[in-house]
Amino acid sequence: MISEIKSNNYSVFFDKKLEALDDFLNSNSYSKVFVLTDRNTGEYCLPVFKRYLPKLTEYDLIEIDPGEENKNIDFCIGIWKMLLDFGADRKSLMVNLGGGVITDIGGFAASTFKRGIDFVQIPTTLLSQVDASVGGKTGIDMDGVKNIIGTFAQPKAVFINSSFLSTLDDRQITSGFAEMIKHGLIYDYDYFKQLKAISPKEINDQLVRRSVEIKNDVVTKDPTEKGLRKILNFGHTIGHAIESYSLANDSFPLLHGEAIGAGMICEAYLSHRLNGLPLEALNEITDYVKSIFPVYSFGEGIYEDLFAYMRNDKKNTSGNIGFALLKQIGTCEFDIYVRQEDIKESLDYYCSFN
Ligand SMILES: NC(=O)c1ccc[n+]([C@@H]2O[C@H](COP(=O)([O-])OP(=O)(O)OC[C@H]3O[C@@H](n4cnc5c(N)ncnc54)[C@H](O)[C@@H]3O)[C@@H](O)[C@H]2O)c1
Ligand SMILES: O=C(O)C(=O)C[C@@H](O)[C@H](O)[C@H](O)COP(=O)(O)O
Ligand SMILES: [Zn+2]
């Protein structure tokens, strides 16, 4: 059974057999089809893709190394070169089969090759299914700064097949769960309470769909993040800085969702101190998020590094560091500019749990 959510000029299909993708390919005469995977999705997901699309006999496979550290210009150049060498033209299609790294770098490479070819997203991690594949943010990291190069480019379609999650490890499932928690905190208290009642491994199609609905409600109203869409960035001003620091300094860096978990605790603190979030709500959020994600251990010695990353956040204006902060659980406000000393206090709050 296929269900569909309509987004900005494209649809998100929930489809256990990729029949919607089969229909999409049959109703669009693309000159060539390119499939972008990483090594893991090539191993675990490509066989599923091929099983459901027996008529797709002709495609060129582009495979990159997995991991956040590879969401960079060098791998992007490699993808562009493959498109060039294999004769991609403006009527070609890029199929991004992977997690958020693949949907981000693949969407960026496709949206810039020959000034843009069509691409579709087939998200294969929980995080990419509930967040990364929807909304048209594409991009790569540079000099350790998250998503500093990129485009707003809408896919032609998104095809979500929850069976891909069966080969995803628990840590990756929990990482994606962070974005679902975020959706509840910024938009739907009842949804947050539903998530609190289960463990990340107990997620189901209905909860995945609810997260996509929430993200889609927001991005259809503000596709290029001029205002409202910034609420989807709750936890990310500090979370991205922690993720970038960990990527640059840790042998086994935090995953995106783990860093956002830390960021959400810090930004819930700022929501309480500066935006009226009740103390009991701050405690509820802190206690719950700490129960899902181990506290990342750091101290004041890295604060300057974190501030340097935050100074590159895309929500900033004229050097003022921008945040989306909660008013209450389920309601989030944006374009709140926070002084460095207040940010430091939120980091002290988080580090007090070490
Ligand atoms: N564009 C957006 O709106 C948006 C939203 C949220 C996050 N992001 C970005 O997404 C990235 C994180 O995405 P992610 O968490 O999916 O990471 P990821 O793409 O690195 O995937 C995580 C790991 O799981 C492996 N994998 C993927 N699917 C698998 C499967 N079905 N079975 C087994 N292994 C599988 C991958 O090879 C990788 O090793 C970050 O770069 C983040 O900035 C973008
Ligand atoms: O879609 C959005 O908008 C988001 O902010 C979703 C985030 O979860 C995601 O990590 C996004 O890539 C962050 O955007 P950025 O603009 O801070 O790079
Ligand atoms: Zn995120």
Short mmCIF file of C-alpha atoms in Angstrom, two decimals, residues 67-298:
data_model
loop_
_atom_site.label_atom_id
_atom_site.label_comp_id
_atom_site.label_asym_id
_atom_site.label_seq_id
_atom_site.Cartn_x
_atom_site.Cartn_y
_atom_site.Cartn_z
CA GLY A 67 30.70 8.80 6.66
CA GLU A 68 30.32 12.50 7.42
CA GLU A 69 34.00 13.13 6.76
CA ASN A 70 33.34 12.37 3.10
CA LYS A 71 30.56 14.94 2.65
CA ASN A 72 33.12 17.25 1.04
CA ILE A 73 34.15 18.91 -2.19
CA ASP A 74 36.63 16.17 -3.14
CA PHE A 75 33.91 13.53 -3.22
CA CYS A 76 31.61 16.00 -4.92
CA ILE A 77 34.19 16.55 -7.67
CA GLY A 78 34.42 12.77 -8.00
CA ILE A 79 30.66 12.56 -8.51
CA TRP A 80 30.70 15.41 -11.08
CA LYS A 81 33.56 13.67 -12.94
CA MET A 82 31.60 10.40 -13.06
CA LEU A 83 28.54 12.25 -14.40
CA LEU A 84 30.75 13.92 -17.03
CA ASP A 85 32.65 10.77 -18.01
CA PHE A 86 29.48 8.68 -18.23
CA GLY A 87 27.75 11.23 -20.46
CA ALA A 88 25.12 12.72 -18.16
CA ASP A 89 23.05 15.37 -19.89
CA ARG A 90 20.30 17.66 -18.66
CA LYS A 91 17.72 14.91 -19.17
CA SER A 92 19.61 12.53 -16.87
CA LEU A 93 18.46 11.52 -13.38
CA MET A 94 20.44 11.08 -10.15
CA VAL A 95 18.98 8.53 -7.70
CA ASN A 96 20.40 9.11 -4.21
CA LEU A 97 20.25 5.79 -2.33
CA GLY A 98 21.54 6.35 1.18
CA GLY A 99 21.50 8.30 4.40
CA GLY A 100 21.71 12.04 4.87
CA VAL A 101 25.30 12.21 3.65
CA ILE A 102 24.21 10.69 0.32
CA THR A 103 21.01 12.72 -0.02
CA ASP A 104 22.92 15.93 0.85
CA ILE A 105 26.00 15.46 -1.36
CA GLY A 106 24.00 13.77 -4.11
CA GLY A 107 21.37 16.51 -4.14
CA PHE A 108 24.11 19.15 -4.22
CA ALA A 109 26.07 17.43 -7.01
CA ALA A 110 22.92 16.97 -9.10
CA SER A 111 21.60 20.50 -8.51
CA THR A 112 24.88 22.03 -9.71
CA PHE A 113 25.92 19.69 -12.55
CA LYS A 114 25.16 21.49 -15.84
CA ARG A 115 23.24 23.98 -13.63
CA GLY A 116 20.99 21.19 -12.37
CA ILE A 117 19.73 17.74 -13.30
CA ASP A 118 16.76 15.97 -11.75
CA PHE A 119 17.32 13.90 -8.64
CA VAL A 120 15.20 11.71 -6.38
CA GLN A 121 15.88 10.70 -2.78
CA ILE A 122 15.66 7.14 -1.50
CA PRO A 123 16.56 7.57 2.19
CA THR A 124 17.94 4.47 3.85
CA THR A 125 18.61 5.64 7.43
CA LEU A 126 16.02 6.70 9.99
CA LEU A 127 17.57 10.18 10.03
CA SER A 128 17.32 10.61 6.27
CA GLN A 129 13.79 9.19 6.21
CA VAL A 130 12.43 11.53 8.91
CA ASP A 131 14.48 14.58 7.99
CA ALA A 132 17.35 14.78 5.47
CA SER A 133 15.53 13.55 2.35
CA VAL A 134 12.68 16.07 2.63
CA GLY A 135 12.82 19.84 2.14
CA GLY A 136 15.52 20.40 -0.43
CA LYS A 137 18.51 21.40 1.73
CA THR A 138 21.55 19.96 -0.07
CA GLY A 139 25.22 20.53 0.61
CA ILE A 140 28.66 19.62 1.86
CA ASP A 141 30.94 20.57 4.73
CA MET A 142 34.09 22.66 4.24
CA ASP A 143 36.91 23.39 6.71
CA GLY A 144 34.87 21.46 9.25
CA VAL A 145 31.92 23.85 9.01
CA LYS A 146 28.66 21.96 8.58
CA ASN A 147 26.74 22.39 5.31
CA ILE A 148 28.56 25.63 4.54
CA ILE A 149 28.34 25.01 0.78
CA GLY A 150 25.02 23.97 -0.68
CA THR A 151 21.76 24.74 -2.45
CA PHE A 152 18.07 24.74 -1.83
CA ALA A 153 17.07 22.24 -4.53
CA GLN A 154 13.87 20.23 -4.39
CA PRO A 155 13.98 16.57 -5.40
CA LYS A 156 11.56 15.31 -8.05
CA ALA A 157 10.28 12.79 -5.51
CA VAL A 158 11.19 11.04 -2.26
CA PHE A 159 10.62 7.31 -1.80
CA ILE A 160 10.58 6.08 1.80
CA ASN A 161 10.80 2.31 2.33
CA SER A 162 11.08 1.39 6.00
CA SER A 163 12.45 -2.06 5.16
CA PHE A 164 15.83 -0.42 4.54
CA LEU A 165 16.05 0.23 8.30
CA SER A 166 16.35 -3.49 9.06
CA THR A 167 20.09 -3.41 8.35
CA LEU A 168 20.75 -0.16 10.23
CA ASP A 169 22.57 -0.49 13.55
CA ASP A 170 21.07 0.68 16.83
CA ARG A 171 23.36 3.69 17.16
CA GLN A 172 22.24 5.00 13.76
CA ILE A 173 18.58 4.41 14.68
CA THR A 174 19.07 6.40 17.89
CA SER A 175 20.82 9.15 15.93
CA GLY A 176 17.79 9.54 13.67
CA PHE A 177 15.52 9.47 16.74
CA ALA A 178 17.10 12.80 17.80
CA GLU A 179 15.49 14.60 14.86
CA MET A 180 12.14 13.00 15.72
CA ILE A 181 12.47 14.29 19.32
CA LYS A 182 13.25 17.70 17.80
CA HIS A 183 10.07 17.57 15.72
CA GLY A 184 8.04 16.92 18.86
CA LEU A 185 9.74 19.68 20.86
CA ILE A 186 9.31 22.38 18.22
CA TYR A 187 5.86 21.43 16.89
CA ASP A 188 3.81 18.77 18.64
CA TYR A 189 3.89 18.04 22.39
CA ASP A 190 1.64 14.98 21.95
CA TYR A 191 4.10 13.57 19.42
CA PHE A 192 6.96 14.23 21.88
CA LYS A 193 5.02 12.30 24.54
CA GLN A 194 4.45 9.42 22.07
CA LEU A 195 8.20 9.24 21.44
CA LYS A 196 8.97 9.34 25.17
CA ALA A 197 6.79 6.26 25.63
CA ILE A 198 8.95 4.05 23.37
CA SER A 199 12.59 3.18 22.85
CA PRO A 200 14.23 4.29 19.57
CA LYS A 201 14.22 0.69 18.37
CA GLU A 202 10.42 0.64 18.65
CA ILE A 203 9.82 3.34 16.03
CA ASN A 204 7.18 2.47 13.45
CA ASP A 205 5.92 3.71 10.09
CA GLN A 206 3.29 5.94 11.70
CA LEU A 207 5.90 7.80 13.75
CA VAL A 208 8.20 8.15 10.72
CA ARG A 209 5.27 9.54 8.77
CA ARG A 210 4.41 12.02 11.57
CA SER A 211 7.94 13.40 11.50
CA VAL A 212 7.79 13.78 7.73
CA GLU A 213 4.41 15.54 8.07
CA ILE A 214 5.86 17.99 10.60
CA LYS A 215 8.97 18.72 8.52
CA ASN A 216 6.83 19.04 5.40
CA ASP A 217 4.34 21.41 7.08
CA VAL A 218 7.24 23.73 7.89
CA VAL A 219 9.24 23.54 4.65
CA THR A 220 6.19 24.06 2.42
CA LYS A 221 5.56 27.35 4.25
CA ASP A 222 9.18 28.57 4.07
CA PRO A 223 11.17 26.55 1.48
CA THR A 224 14.33 28.70 1.62
CA GLU A 225 14.47 29.30 5.39
CA LYS A 226 13.74 33.01 5.42
CA GLY A 227 11.87 32.60 8.72
CA LEU A 228 9.70 29.76 10.01
CA ARG A 229 11.92 26.99 8.67
CA LYS A 230 14.60 28.05 11.17
CA ILE A 231 12.62 26.23 13.87
CA LEU A 232 13.81 22.95 12.28
CA ASN A 233 17.25 24.15 13.36
CA PHE A 234 16.45 23.99 17.08
CA GLY A 235 19.46 22.36 18.78
CA HIS A 236 21.64 22.92 15.72
CA THR A 237 23.41 26.22 16.47
CA ILE A 238 25.25 24.55 19.35
CA GLY A 239 24.73 20.98 18.06
CA HIS A 240 26.52 21.64 14.75
CA ALA A 241 29.42 23.26 16.62
CA ILE A 242 29.74 20.19 18.85
CA GLU A 243 29.45 17.89 15.80
CA SER A 244 32.16 19.85 13.96
CA TYR A 245 34.43 19.85 17.02
CA SER A 246 33.97 16.10 17.45
CA LEU A 247 34.63 15.41 13.76
CA ALA A 248 37.87 17.40 13.97
CA ASN A 249 39.13 16.01 17.27
CA ASP A 250 37.64 12.60 18.10
CA SER A 251 38.84 9.28 16.69
CA PHE A 252 35.22 8.10 16.85
CA PRO A 253 33.21 11.28 16.31
CA LEU A 254 29.65 11.91 17.38
CA LEU A 255 26.93 11.16 14.86
CA HIS A 256 24.76 14.08 13.75
CA GLY A 257 21.83 13.07 15.95
CA GLU A 258 24.05 12.58 19.00
CA ALA A 259 25.46 16.10 18.60
CA ILE A 260 21.97 17.51 18.11
CA GLY A 261 20.90 15.77 21.32
CA ALA A 262 23.58 17.73 23.18
CA GLY A 263 22.60 20.89 21.32
CA MET A 264 18.94 20.47 22.26
CA ILE A 265 19.79 20.32 25.98
CA CYS A 266 21.88 23.51 25.69
CA GLU A 267 19.24 25.30 23.63
CA ALA A 268 16.45 24.17 25.94
CA TYR A 269 18.45 25.89 28.69
CA LEU A 270 18.63 29.08 26.59
CA SER A 271 14.88 28.69 25.87
CA HIS A 272 14.26 28.73 29.64
CA ARG A 273 16.66 31.58 30.42
CA LEU A 274 15.75 33.83 27.50
CA ASN A 275 12.45 32.74 25.96
CA GLY A 276 10.08 31.78 28.75
CA LEU A 277 10.30 27.98 28.57
CA PRO A 278 9.09 26.83 32.01
CA LEU A 279 11.69 25.26 34.32
CA GLU A 280 9.72 22.02 34.52
CA ALA A 281 9.82 21.78 30.73
CA LEU A 282 13.59 22.33 30.73
CA ASN A 283 13.97 19.56 33.32
CA GLU A 284 11.68 17.25 31.33
CA ILE A 285 13.70 17.80 28.16
CA THR A 286 17.09 17.52 29.88
CA ASP A 287 16.23 14.35 31.78
CA TYR A 288 14.72 12.69 28.73
CA VAL A 289 17.42 13.56 26.19
CA LYS A 290 20.13 12.54 28.68
CA SER A 291 18.37 9.19 29.01
CA ILE A 292 18.67 8.60 25.24
CA PHE A 293 22.11 10.06 24.47
CA PRO A 294 25.25 9.69 26.61
CA VAL A 295 26.52 13.09 27.76
CA TYR A 296 29.39 14.22 25.51
CA SER A 297 32.30 14.95 27.79
CA PHE A 298 33.99 18.31 27.27
#
